[in-house]
Short mmCIF file of C-alpha atoms and ligand atoms in Angstrom, two decimals:
data_model
loop_
_atom_site.label_atom_id
_atom_site.label_comp_id
_atom_site.label_asym_id
_atom_site.label_seq_id
_atom_site.Cartn_x
_atom_site.Cartn_y
_atom_site.Cartn_z
CA UNK A 55 21.58 -13.97 11.61
CA UNK A 56 18.41 -15.82 12.40
CA UNK A 57 16.60 -17.35 9.43
CA UNK A 58 13.02 -16.13 9.07
CA UNK A 59 10.69 -18.49 7.23
CA UNK A 60 7.20 -17.84 5.91
CA UNK A 61 3.99 -19.79 6.16
CA UNK A 62 0.47 -19.39 4.87
CA UNK A 63 -2.25 -17.92 7.08
CA UNK A 64 -4.46 -20.83 6.02
CA UNK A 65 -2.37 -23.95 6.55
CA UNK A 66 -0.54 -25.48 9.46
CA UNK A 67 2.36 -27.03 7.62
CA UNK A 68 5.08 -26.11 5.19
CA UNK A 69 7.33 -23.10 5.36
CA UNK A 70 9.06 -21.19 2.60
CA UNK A 71 12.10 -19.00 2.41
CA UNK A 72 11.51 -15.28 1.89
CA UNK A 73 12.53 -15.43 -1.77
CA UNK A 74 10.10 -18.31 -2.39
CA UNK A 75 7.25 -16.46 -0.68
CA UNK A 76 7.98 -13.33 -2.72
CA UNK A 77 7.90 -15.37 -5.94
CA UNK A 78 4.62 -17.05 -5.10
CA UNK A 79 2.82 -13.93 -3.86
CA UNK A 80 -0.26 -15.77 -2.65
CA UNK A 81 -0.12 -19.25 -1.06
CA UNK A 82 -1.67 -22.22 -2.92
CA UNK A 83 -4.39 -22.50 -0.30
CA UNK A 84 -5.43 -18.87 -0.89
CA UNK A 85 -3.76 -17.65 2.31
CA UNK A 86 -1.19 -14.90 2.68
CA UNK A 87 2.43 -15.49 3.64
CA UNK A 88 3.44 -14.35 7.10
CA UNK A 89 6.78 -14.58 8.86
CA UNK A 90 6.81 -17.47 11.32
CA UNK A 91 8.21 -14.92 13.74
CA UNK A 92 8.60 -11.15 13.56
CA UNK A 93 12.30 -10.38 14.00
CA UNK A 94 13.46 -7.79 16.53
CA UNK A 95 15.35 -4.69 15.40
CA UNK A 96 19.07 -5.13 16.02
CA UNK A 97 20.30 -1.56 15.55
CA UNK A 98 19.72 0.93 18.37
CA UNK A 99 17.71 4.11 17.84
CA UNK A 100 20.97 6.02 18.21
CA UNK A 101 22.52 4.02 15.38
CA UNK A 102 19.41 4.23 13.20
CA UNK A 103 19.27 7.98 13.68
CA UNK A 104 22.58 8.37 11.85
CA UNK A 105 21.52 6.28 8.87
CA UNK A 106 20.23 7.24 5.45
CA UNK A 107 16.86 5.94 4.28
CA UNK A 108 18.61 3.21 2.28
CA UNK A 109 20.60 2.10 5.31
CA UNK A 110 17.52 1.94 7.52
CA UNK A 111 15.72 -0.01 4.80
CA UNK A 112 18.58 -2.50 4.78
CA UNK A 113 18.49 -2.84 8.58
CA UNK A 114 14.80 -3.76 8.42
CA UNK A 115 14.76 -5.89 5.28
CA UNK A 116 17.82 -7.98 6.10
CA UNK A 117 15.96 -9.32 9.14
CA UNK A 118 12.86 -10.37 7.19
CA UNK A 119 14.54 -11.43 3.95
CA UNK A 120 17.17 -13.54 5.62
CA UNK A 121 17.91 -15.73 2.59
CA UNK A 122 19.09 -12.74 0.53
CA UNK A 123 22.80 -12.01 0.64
CA UNK A 124 23.92 -8.58 1.79
CA UNK A 125 25.00 -7.80 -1.76
CA UNK A 126 21.68 -8.88 -3.28
CA UNK A 127 19.61 -6.87 -0.86
CA UNK A 128 21.75 -3.74 -1.00
CA UNK A 129 21.60 -3.95 -4.77
CA UNK A 130 17.80 -4.07 -4.74
CA UNK A 131 17.67 -1.14 -2.32
CA UNK A 132 20.08 0.95 -4.38
CA UNK A 133 18.08 0.38 -7.57
CA UNK A 134 14.80 1.23 -5.86
CA UNK A 135 15.52 4.29 -3.73
CA UNK A 136 17.48 6.41 -6.16
CA UNK A 137 16.88 9.54 -8.21
CA UNK A 138 13.38 8.34 -9.10
CA UNK A 139 12.61 10.05 -5.81
CA UNK A 140 12.64 13.82 -5.90
CA UNK A 141 14.24 14.14 -2.47
CA UNK A 142 17.33 12.50 -1.04
CA UNK A 143 15.52 11.88 2.20
CA UNK A 144 13.09 9.60 0.27
CA UNK A 145 10.43 9.98 2.98
CA UNK A 146 10.62 13.47 4.55
CA UNK A 147 8.58 14.58 7.57
CA UNK A 148 6.61 17.83 7.48
CA UNK A 149 5.63 19.33 10.82
CA UNK A 150 2.20 20.91 10.56
CA UNK A 151 0.16 22.08 13.55
CA UNK A 152 2.11 19.86 15.91
CA UNK A 153 1.77 16.60 13.95
CA UNK A 154 4.34 15.03 11.63
CA UNK A 155 3.22 14.21 8.12
CA UNK A 156 5.41 11.42 6.79
CA UNK A 157 5.44 12.22 3.08
CA UNK A 158 5.50 8.90 1.28
CA UNK A 159 4.79 10.43 -2.12
CA UNK A 160 8.14 11.55 -3.46
CA UNK A 161 8.62 8.59 -5.84
CA UNK A 162 7.95 8.07 -9.54
CA UNK A 163 4.16 8.14 -9.33
CA UNK A 164 3.76 10.54 -6.39
CA UNK A 165 1.92 8.09 -4.12
CA UNK A 166 3.06 5.89 -1.28
CA UNK A 167 2.82 2.70 -3.32
CA UNK A 168 6.15 3.73 -4.85
CA UNK A 169 7.80 3.02 -1.51
CA UNK A 170 7.25 -0.70 -2.05
CA UNK A 171 6.73 -1.01 -5.79
CA UNK A 172 10.03 0.57 -6.68
CA UNK A 173 11.80 -2.31 -4.93
CA UNK A 174 9.44 -5.23 -5.59
CA UNK A 175 10.57 -5.86 -9.21
CA UNK A 176 14.16 -6.18 -8.00
CA UNK A 177 13.19 -8.43 -5.10
CA UNK A 178 11.23 -10.58 -7.54
CA UNK A 179 13.88 -10.89 -10.22
CA UNK A 180 16.52 -11.57 -7.56
CA UNK A 181 14.23 -14.21 -6.02
CA UNK A 182 13.74 -15.80 -9.45
CA UNK A 183 17.51 -16.04 -9.96
CA UNK A 184 18.03 -17.48 -6.48
CA UNK A 185 15.43 -20.18 -7.16
CA UNK A 186 16.50 -21.01 -10.72
CA UNK A 187 13.20 -19.90 -12.17
CA UNK A 188 13.36 -19.80 -15.95
CA UNK A 189 9.75 -18.78 -16.62
CA UNK A 190 8.84 -15.23 -17.42
CA UNK A 191 7.15 -13.68 -14.39
CA UNK A 192 3.75 -12.24 -15.18
CA UNK A 193 2.54 -9.67 -12.69
CA UNK A 194 -1.23 -9.48 -12.39
CA UNK A 195 -2.60 -6.54 -10.46
CA UNK A 196 -5.99 -5.16 -9.58
CA UNK A 197 -5.84 -1.50 -8.70
CA UNK A 198 -8.08 1.16 -7.26
CA UNK A 199 -5.72 3.68 -8.81
CA UNK A 200 -2.31 4.07 -7.28
CA UNK A 201 -1.00 0.51 -7.22
CA UNK A 202 -1.53 0.18 -10.94
CA UNK A 203 0.65 3.05 -12.02
CA UNK A 204 3.27 2.41 -9.38
CA UNK A 205 3.51 -1.24 -10.42
CA UNK A 206 3.64 -0.32 -14.10
CA UNK A 207 6.39 2.19 -13.44
CA UNK A 208 8.29 -0.35 -11.34
CA UNK A 209 8.08 -3.22 -13.83
CA UNK A 210 8.16 -1.43 -17.19
CA UNK A 211 10.94 -2.99 -19.27
CA UNK A 212 12.32 -5.02 -16.35
CA UNK A 213 13.75 -8.06 -18.08
CA UNK A 214 12.05 -11.39 -17.47
CA UNK A 215 8.75 -9.80 -16.42
CA UNK A 216 5.42 -8.74 -17.90
CA UNK A 217 2.76 -6.74 -16.12
CA UNK A 218 -1.02 -6.70 -16.57
CA UNK A 219 -3.07 -4.14 -14.63
CA UNK A 220 -6.86 -4.12 -14.20
CA UNK A 221 -8.67 -1.04 -12.94
CA UNK A 222 -12.38 -0.27 -12.44
CA UNK A 223 -13.60 1.86 -15.32
CA UNK A 224 -14.67 5.21 -13.88
CA UNK A 225 -13.37 4.20 -10.43
CA UNK A 226 -10.05 6.04 -10.55
CA UNK A 227 -9.23 9.73 -10.89
CA UNK A 228 -8.70 11.18 -14.41
CA UNK A 229 -5.04 11.78 -13.61
CA UNK A 230 -4.61 8.25 -12.29
CA UNK A 231 -6.22 6.88 -15.43
CA UNK A 232 -4.09 9.03 -17.69
CA UNK A 233 -0.98 7.92 -15.82
CA UNK A 234 -1.84 4.29 -16.47
CA UNK A 235 -3.06 4.39 -20.05
CA UNK A 236 -0.01 6.35 -21.18
CA UNK A 237 2.41 3.85 -19.63
CA UNK A 238 5.35 2.95 -21.85
CA UNK A 239 7.10 -0.42 -21.99
CA UNK A 240 6.45 -3.38 -24.30
CA UNK A 241 5.84 -5.65 -21.33
CA UNK A 242 2.95 -3.54 -19.98
CA UNK A 243 -0.80 -4.10 -20.50
CA UNK A 244 -3.56 -1.99 -18.96
CA UNK A 245 -7.25 -2.99 -18.94
CA UNK A 246 -10.35 -1.13 -17.70
CA UNK A 247 -13.02 -3.51 -16.38
CA UNK A 248 -16.74 -2.91 -16.11
CA UNK A 249 -17.03 -3.30 -12.36
CA UNK A 250 -15.60 -1.99 -9.09
CA UNK A 251 -12.25 -2.59 -7.44
CA UNK A 252 -13.44 -5.57 -5.41
CA UNK A 253 -14.58 -7.30 -8.60
CA UNK A 254 -11.22 -6.60 -10.21
CA UNK A 255 -9.43 -7.98 -7.16
CA UNK A 256 -11.67 -11.07 -7.00
CA UNK A 257 -11.03 -11.68 -10.71
CA UNK A 258 -7.27 -11.54 -10.18
CA UNK A 259 -7.53 -13.90 -7.22
CA UNK A 260 -9.58 -16.35 -9.31
CA UNK A 261 -6.88 -16.34 -12.01
CA UNK A 262 -4.21 -16.99 -9.36
CA UNK A 263 -6.21 -19.88 -7.91
CA UNK A 264 -6.87 -21.51 -11.29
CA UNK A 265 -4.57 -24.56 -11.28
CA UNK A 266 -5.36 -25.55 -14.86
CA UNK A 267 -4.46 -22.13 -16.13
CA UNK A 268 -1.23 -22.22 -14.12
CA UNK A 269 -0.28 -25.46 -15.86
CA UNK A 270 -1.07 -24.04 -19.26
CA UNK A 271 1.02 -20.97 -18.43
CA UNK A 272 3.94 -23.05 -17.20
CA UNK A 273 4.00 -25.01 -20.44
CA UNK A 274 4.15 -21.73 -22.32
CA UNK A 275 6.97 -20.44 -20.11
CA UNK A 276 5.02 -18.06 -17.87
CA UNK A 277 4.16 -17.94 -14.20
CA UNK A 278 1.96 -15.50 -12.35
CA UNK A 279 2.98 -13.39 -9.44
CA UNK A 280 1.33 -10.54 -7.62
CA UNK A 281 2.31 -6.95 -7.05
CA UNK A 282 -0.76 -6.35 -4.88
CA UNK A 283 -0.11 -5.52 -1.27
CA UNK A 284 -0.66 -9.16 -0.35
CA UNK A 285 2.90 -9.90 -1.53
CA UNK A 286 5.23 -10.04 1.45
CA UNK A 287 7.78 -8.31 -0.78
CA UNK A 288 5.60 -5.22 -0.63
CA UNK A 289 4.74 -5.32 3.01
CA UNK A 290 8.26 -5.54 4.41
CA UNK A 291 9.72 -2.52 2.59
CA UNK A 292 6.89 -0.48 4.12
CA UNK A 293 8.02 -1.34 7.63
CA UNK A 294 11.20 0.59 6.93
CA UNK A 295 9.67 4.07 6.78
CA UNK A 296 8.11 3.82 10.22
CA UNK A 297 11.51 2.93 11.64
CA UNK A 298 13.04 5.76 9.62
CA UNK A 299 10.43 8.26 10.86
CA UNK A 300 11.06 7.32 14.48
CA UNK A 301 14.83 7.58 14.04
CA UNK A 302 14.43 10.92 12.30
CA UNK A 303 12.26 12.37 15.07
CA UNK A 304 14.80 11.15 17.58
CA UNK A 305 17.65 12.73 15.61
CA UNK A 306 15.78 16.03 15.57
CA UNK A 307 15.16 15.89 19.32
CA UNK A 308 11.41 15.53 18.90
CA UNK A 309 11.41 12.15 20.68
CA UNK A 310 13.66 10.66 23.34
CA UNK A 311 14.89 7.07 22.99
CA UNK A 312 12.05 4.71 23.83
CA UNK A 313 9.38 7.43 23.93
CA UNK A 314 6.16 6.21 22.35
CA UNK A 315 4.76 7.61 19.15
CA UNK A 316 1.37 7.11 17.55
CA UNK A 317 0.82 6.54 13.87
CA UNK A 318 -2.25 7.41 11.82
CA UNK A 319 -2.73 5.60 8.54
CA UNK A 320 -5.33 6.25 5.83
CA UNK A 321 -6.36 2.69 5.18
CA UNK A 322 -7.76 0.64 2.32
CA UNK A 323 -6.28 -2.81 1.89
CA UNK A 324 -4.70 -2.65 5.37
CA UNK A 325 -1.13 -3.02 4.06
CA UNK A 326 0.32 0.26 5.22
CA UNK A 327 -1.04 0.06 8.75
CA UNK A 328 -0.07 -3.59 9.01
CA UNK A 329 3.50 -2.54 8.22
CA UNK A 330 3.30 -0.14 11.19
CA UNK A 331 2.02 -3.02 13.32
CA UNK A 332 4.98 -5.13 12.21
CA UNK A 333 7.32 -2.24 13.08
CA UNK A 334 5.78 -2.17 16.54
CA UNK A 335 6.24 -5.92 16.86
CA UNK A 336 9.90 -5.48 15.89
CA UNK A 337 10.27 -3.36 19.01
CA UNK A 338 9.79 0.14 17.59
CA UNK A 339 8.13 2.23 20.34
CA UNK A 340 4.78 2.71 18.64
CA UNK A 341 1.80 3.14 20.94
CA UNK A 342 -1.49 3.50 19.09
CA UNK A 343 -2.12 2.42 15.52
CA UNK A 344 -4.86 4.72 14.32
CA UNK A 345 -6.76 3.30 11.37
CA UNK A 346 -8.50 5.98 9.30
CA UNK A 347 -11.27 5.11 6.84
CA UNK A 348 -13.43 7.11 4.48
CA UNK A 349 -17.19 6.51 4.06
CA UNK A 350 -16.42 2.88 3.23
CA UNK A 351 -15.92 2.36 6.95
CA UNK A 352 -15.84 -1.44 7.16
CA UNK A 353 -12.72 -1.28 9.31
CA UNK A 354 -14.09 1.30 11.73
CA UNK A 355 -17.16 -0.89 12.26
CA UNK A 356 -14.90 -3.91 12.68
CA UNK A 357 -12.81 -2.28 15.41
CA UNK A 358 -16.00 -1.12 17.13
CA UNK A 359 -17.97 -4.35 17.02
CA UNK A 360 -15.61 -7.24 16.23
CA UNK A 361 -17.77 -8.01 13.22
CA UNK A 362 -16.27 -7.63 9.74
CA UNK A 363 -19.16 -7.12 7.36
CA UNK A 364 -18.70 -6.17 3.72
CA UNK A 365 -22.43 -6.44 2.95
CA UNK A 366 -23.06 -2.79 2.38
CA UNK A 367 -23.22 -0.21 -0.32
CA UNK A 368 -19.91 0.50 -2.04
CA UNK A 369 -19.38 4.25 -1.97
CA UNK A 370 -17.26 6.13 -4.49
CA UNK A 371 -15.40 8.85 -2.60
CA UNK A 372 -12.77 11.50 -3.29
CA UNK A 373 -10.20 9.15 -1.70
CA UNK A 374 -10.63 6.30 -4.21
CA UNK A 375 -7.57 4.34 -3.11
CA UNK A 376 -9.44 3.66 0.12
CA UNK A 377 -12.71 2.67 -1.53
CA UNK A 378 -12.34 -0.95 -0.53
CA UNK A 379 -14.72 -3.34 1.20
CA UNK A 380 -12.38 -6.32 1.47
CA UNK A 381 -9.15 -5.30 3.17
CA UNK A 382 -6.99 -8.24 2.10
CA UNK A 383 -4.11 -7.60 4.45
CA UNK A 384 -6.36 -7.69 7.48
CA UNK A 385 -6.13 -11.47 7.16
CA UNK A 386 -2.57 -11.31 8.44
CA UNK A 387 -3.76 -9.52 11.56
CA UNK A 388 -6.69 -11.90 12.03
CA UNK A 389 -4.28 -14.82 11.84
CA UNK A 390 -2.06 -13.21 14.46
CA UNK A 391 -4.84 -12.40 16.92
CA UNK A 392 -6.29 -15.88 16.44
CA UNK A 393 -3.07 -17.09 18.09
CA UNK A 394 -1.55 -17.98 14.69
CA UNK A 395 -4.29 -20.56 14.31
CA UNK A 396 -4.58 -21.28 10.58
CA UNK A 397 -7.70 -23.39 10.99
CA UNK A 398 -9.53 -20.65 12.86
CA UNK A 399 -8.39 -18.06 10.35
CA UNK A 400 -9.51 -20.23 7.42
CA UNK A 401 -12.95 -20.58 8.96
CA UNK A 402 -13.30 -16.82 9.23
CA UNK A 403 -12.06 -16.22 5.69
CA UNK A 404 -14.43 -18.90 4.41
CA UNK A 405 -17.25 -17.16 6.14
CA UNK A 406 -16.16 -13.89 4.52
CA UNK A 407 -16.26 -15.40 1.04
CA UNK A 408 -19.57 -17.23 1.53
CA UNK A 409 -21.58 -14.81 3.69
CA UNK A 410 -19.56 -11.60 3.31
CA UNK A 411 -18.87 -11.37 7.01
CA UNK A 412 -17.35 -12.92 10.10
CA UNK A 413 -17.21 -12.32 13.85
CA UNK A 414 -14.07 -12.54 15.91
CA UNK A 415 -14.12 -13.90 19.46
CA UNK A 416 -13.94 -11.61 22.52
CA UNK A 417 -10.40 -12.93 23.18
CA UNK A 418 -9.34 -11.93 19.69
CA UNK A 419 -10.95 -8.53 20.09
CA UNK A 420 -8.84 -7.94 23.20
CA UNK A 421 -5.74 -8.33 21.04
CA UNK A 422 -6.82 -5.29 19.05
CA UNK A 423 -6.26 -2.88 21.94
CA UNK A 424 -3.36 -1.24 20.05
CA UNK A 425 -5.71 -0.16 17.29
CA UNK A 426 -8.12 2.74 17.18
CA UNK A 427 -10.49 3.07 14.24
CA UNK A 428 -12.46 6.05 13.02
CA UNK A 429 -13.54 7.58 9.74
CA UNK A 430 -14.02 10.88 7.96
CA UNK A 431 -17.01 11.70 5.79
CA UNK A 432 -16.63 13.44 2.45
CA UNK A 433 -17.55 16.80 3.95
CA UNK A 434 -15.13 16.35 6.85
CA UNK A 435 -12.33 15.38 4.46
CA UNK A 436 -12.86 18.51 2.37
CA UNK A 437 -13.02 20.68 5.50
CA UNK A 438 -9.76 19.20 6.71
CA UNK A 439 -7.98 20.10 3.47
CA UNK A 440 -9.35 23.62 3.52
CA UNK A 441 -8.85 24.17 7.25
CA UNK A 442 -5.21 23.13 7.26
CA UNK A 443 -4.51 25.05 4.07
CA UNK A 444 -6.17 28.24 5.37
CA UNK A 445 -4.33 28.07 8.69
CA UNK A 446 -0.88 26.94 7.51
CA UNK A 447 -0.59 26.94 3.71
CA UNK A 448 0.13 23.20 3.73
CA UNK A 449 -1.82 21.39 1.02
CA UNK A 450 -2.61 17.72 1.55
CA UNK A 451 -4.33 15.20 -0.65
CA UNK A 452 -7.73 13.65 0.08
CA UNK A 453 -6.37 10.38 1.55
CA UNK A 454 -4.01 12.18 3.87
CA UNK A 455 -6.88 14.47 4.84
CA UNK A 456 -8.96 11.48 5.93
CA UNK A 457 -6.10 10.48 8.24
CA UNK A 458 -5.57 14.03 9.45
CA UNK A 459 -9.26 14.40 10.29
CA UNK A 460 -9.34 11.07 12.12
CA UNK A 461 -6.26 12.14 14.06
CA UNK A 462 -8.22 15.18 15.31
CA UNK A 463 -11.13 12.93 16.29
CA UNK A 464 -8.77 10.62 18.14
CA UNK A 465 -7.20 13.44 20.12
CA UNK A 466 -10.63 14.86 20.96
CA UNK A 467 -11.79 11.40 22.07
CA UNK A 468 -8.79 10.44 24.15
CA UNK A 469 -6.75 13.58 24.99
CA UNK A 470 -3.72 11.46 24.11
CA UNK A 471 -0.77 13.79 23.48
CA UNK A 472 1.78 11.31 22.10
CA UNK A 473 4.00 12.53 19.29
CA UNK A 474 2.10 11.52 16.16
CA UNK A 475 3.15 10.55 12.66
CA UNK A 476 0.48 10.76 9.98
CA UNK A 477 1.16 8.70 6.88
CA UNK A 478 0.78 11.10 3.98
CA UNK A 479 0.05 8.75 1.13
CA UNK A 480 -0.33 10.87 -1.97
CA UNK A 481 0.77 14.16 -3.40
CA UNK A 482 -2.09 16.68 -3.69
CA UNK A 483 -1.20 16.79 -7.41
CA UNK A 484 -2.52 13.29 -7.81
CA UNK A 485 -6.02 14.31 -6.74
CA UNK A 486 -5.88 17.90 -7.86
CA UNK A 487 -9.56 18.43 -8.61
CA UNK A 488 -10.85 17.13 -5.28
CA UNK A 489 -8.17 19.04 -3.41
CA UNK A 490 -8.80 22.33 -5.21
CA UNK A 491 -12.58 21.98 -4.93
CA UNK A 492 -12.18 21.53 -1.20
CA UNK A 493 -10.17 24.74 -0.99
CA UNK A 494 -12.58 26.72 -3.15
CA UNK A 495 -15.51 25.49 -5.29
CA UNK A 496 -14.69 28.17 -7.86
CA UNK A 497 -11.89 25.94 -9.18
CA UNK A 498 -14.36 23.37 -10.48
CA UNK A 499 -14.67 25.13 -13.82
CA UNK A 500 -10.96 24.80 -14.61
CA UNK A 501 -9.38 22.05 -16.77
CA UNK A 502 -7.25 19.36 -15.16
CA UNK A 503 -3.87 20.82 -16.04
CA UNK A 504 -4.95 24.37 -15.43
CA UNK A 505 -5.78 23.18 -11.93
CA UNK A 506 -2.35 21.65 -11.59
CA UNK A 507 -0.73 25.00 -12.30
CA UNK A 508 -3.10 26.76 -9.92
CA UNK A 509 -2.28 24.29 -7.14
CA UNK A 510 1.39 24.86 -7.77
CA UNK A 511 0.81 28.58 -7.33
CA UNK A 512 -1.39 28.58 -4.23
CA UNK A 513 0.58 25.83 -2.47
CA UNK A 514 3.94 27.20 -3.55
CA UNK A 515 5.03 23.70 -4.64
CA UNK A 516 6.76 22.76 -7.88
CA UNK A 517 4.67 20.60 -10.24
CA UNK A 518 6.07 17.08 -9.78
CA UNK A 519 7.76 15.36 -12.74
CA UNK A 520 5.17 12.60 -12.68
CA UNK A 521 2.55 15.17 -13.69
CA UNK A 522 4.69 17.07 -16.18
CA UNK A 523 5.35 13.79 -17.97
CA UNK A 524 1.71 13.01 -18.67
CA UNK A 525 0.66 16.49 -19.67
CA UNK A 526 1.13 15.73 -23.34
CA UNK A 527 1.62 11.98 -23.29
CA UNK A 528 -0.26 9.82 -25.79
CA UNK A 529 -2.73 7.14 -24.80
CA UNK A 530 -1.14 3.73 -25.46
CA UNK A 531 -3.65 1.36 -23.84
CA UNK A 532 -7.26 0.97 -25.01
CA UNK A 533 -8.45 -2.29 -23.50
CA UNK A 534 -11.83 -2.89 -21.89
CA UNK A 535 -13.47 -6.06 -20.60
CA UNK A 536 -16.26 -7.37 -18.39
CA UNK A 537 -15.41 -8.67 -14.92
CA UNK A 538 -15.85 -12.26 -16.10
CA UNK A 539 -13.60 -11.85 -19.15
CA UNK A 540 -10.38 -11.16 -17.29
CA UNK A 541 -8.85 -14.60 -17.85
CA UNK A 542 -9.49 -14.43 -21.59
CA UNK A 543 -7.88 -11.06 -21.97
CA UNK A 544 -4.81 -12.18 -20.00
CA UNK A 545 -4.35 -15.07 -22.42
CA UNK A 546 -4.89 -12.81 -25.40
CA UNK A 547 -2.09 -10.53 -24.23
CA UNK A 548 0.38 -13.28 -23.33
CA UNK A 549 -0.21 -15.49 -26.35
CA UNK A 550 -0.42 -12.67 -28.87
C1 LIG B 117 -3.19 2.45 -1.44
C2 LIG B 117 -3.44 3.74 -0.83
C3 LIG B 117 -3.96 3.83 0.47
C4 LIG B 117 -4.35 2.63 1.27
O1 LIG B 117 -3.25 1.86 1.67
P1 LIG B 117 -3.46 0.34 2.11
O2 LIG B 117 -2.08 -0.17 2.33
O3 LIG B 117 -4.15 -0.33 0.98
O4 LIG B 117 -4.29 0.36 3.34
C5 LIG B 117 -4.12 5.10 1.00
N1 LIG B 117 -3.82 6.21 0.30
C6 LIG B 117 -3.33 6.15 -0.95
C7 LIG B 117 -3.04 7.40 -1.68
C8 LIG B 117 -3.11 4.91 -1.55
O5 LIG B 117 -2.62 4.86 -2.78
#
């Protein structure tokens, strides 16, 4: 098998093996690791269509993580995609009004981040072993809600690791917050910061880039790594479910071999849709990549104008996991459409950090023809939830509803009738209040768990375990800090 190496989007020299890139998370120069080449799928659609989710995941990951042995990788996959998921299919498709909702929320924390974060701890600890790393791996994560809990659940009590999660105080849903602050595991630490998600993320990046701190940590037997979607060990496992969805649709006779499908992805940090782009580059017959935003429509404006501009009001919406003004993973796409030119990419990223914006060239913009961007307002998102529920009984969460609404706009705009997969990124039980309010404002007077039971009734869906678990769970984390105190609190936790 061909060896795939990784390099930073911001430097022209030096490549790393997959396991080394996974361990580092972010490159020393602040860039993201990208495969020097995107491998082509080896298995045929016919073969893939007979495989389980785990087998498809192996087919995809073995190509990217070429320095892992078959045994190592299969072990990681088996530990990740097991009975933590409430369905054997792992990522089932629901056909609703002619579109296919790829339900990525059947894992431990009922959101799509589980797809990658259930395997990342195992990829990381395997990578550490392969590279003779003796330090304890300290995961630092900024979260707008879902990553935090999924990472905590993935890493809790995994030997040789600690995990520290920062979230914006008041910037996540009550259920998301409760999920995080009740997290068990002696190696877990959860902190609410006074600030928004972008400040949390910038704070984490500053800690990663602090060389002095890294030295101090190393002497104490620690090293930082990231569970944010910038880690290549998160991106690659996400490629698998697009391949799986295609194979599944083929198996069910909904697609013929080679027939194009579109994907719609509710987007924040640009990880999930980038995974679909990688799947396309592997040879999966994906046509359009439809990027759906909420009112924080930086990406829509970018696809329209070629100017990425984060200088705007940050809007809190009912789809908080997409309330993001700096989509970190977009850098990997920028690097690609700049002709893999690290110097050019660095210039643009520099401009982003100094002026808050950058413009791509007309040639680069041409390379974005596969993408279509649009957005859904708060009112449109609520209408989408209600409309689909009233017509079909299917209840979707707010993030999925943004995608579903944008899908309708796309079809109205283009009349494109390709088979379409909509990434369904969270269970409606994760955003119960917003979902129920969209269906009927009368629900607003109910308590959080009363609403959960009501949703279960009207949607005819069993309350997921992830929710049952926190119903009566005790708060275990009570840490708050200012955005500029993040480094201090990290030290306090590690050196306690
Ligand atoms: C994280 C998240 C998103 C956004 O995914 P990105 O990979 O960051 O673009 C969308 N929906 C939900 C529910 C999420 O948790």
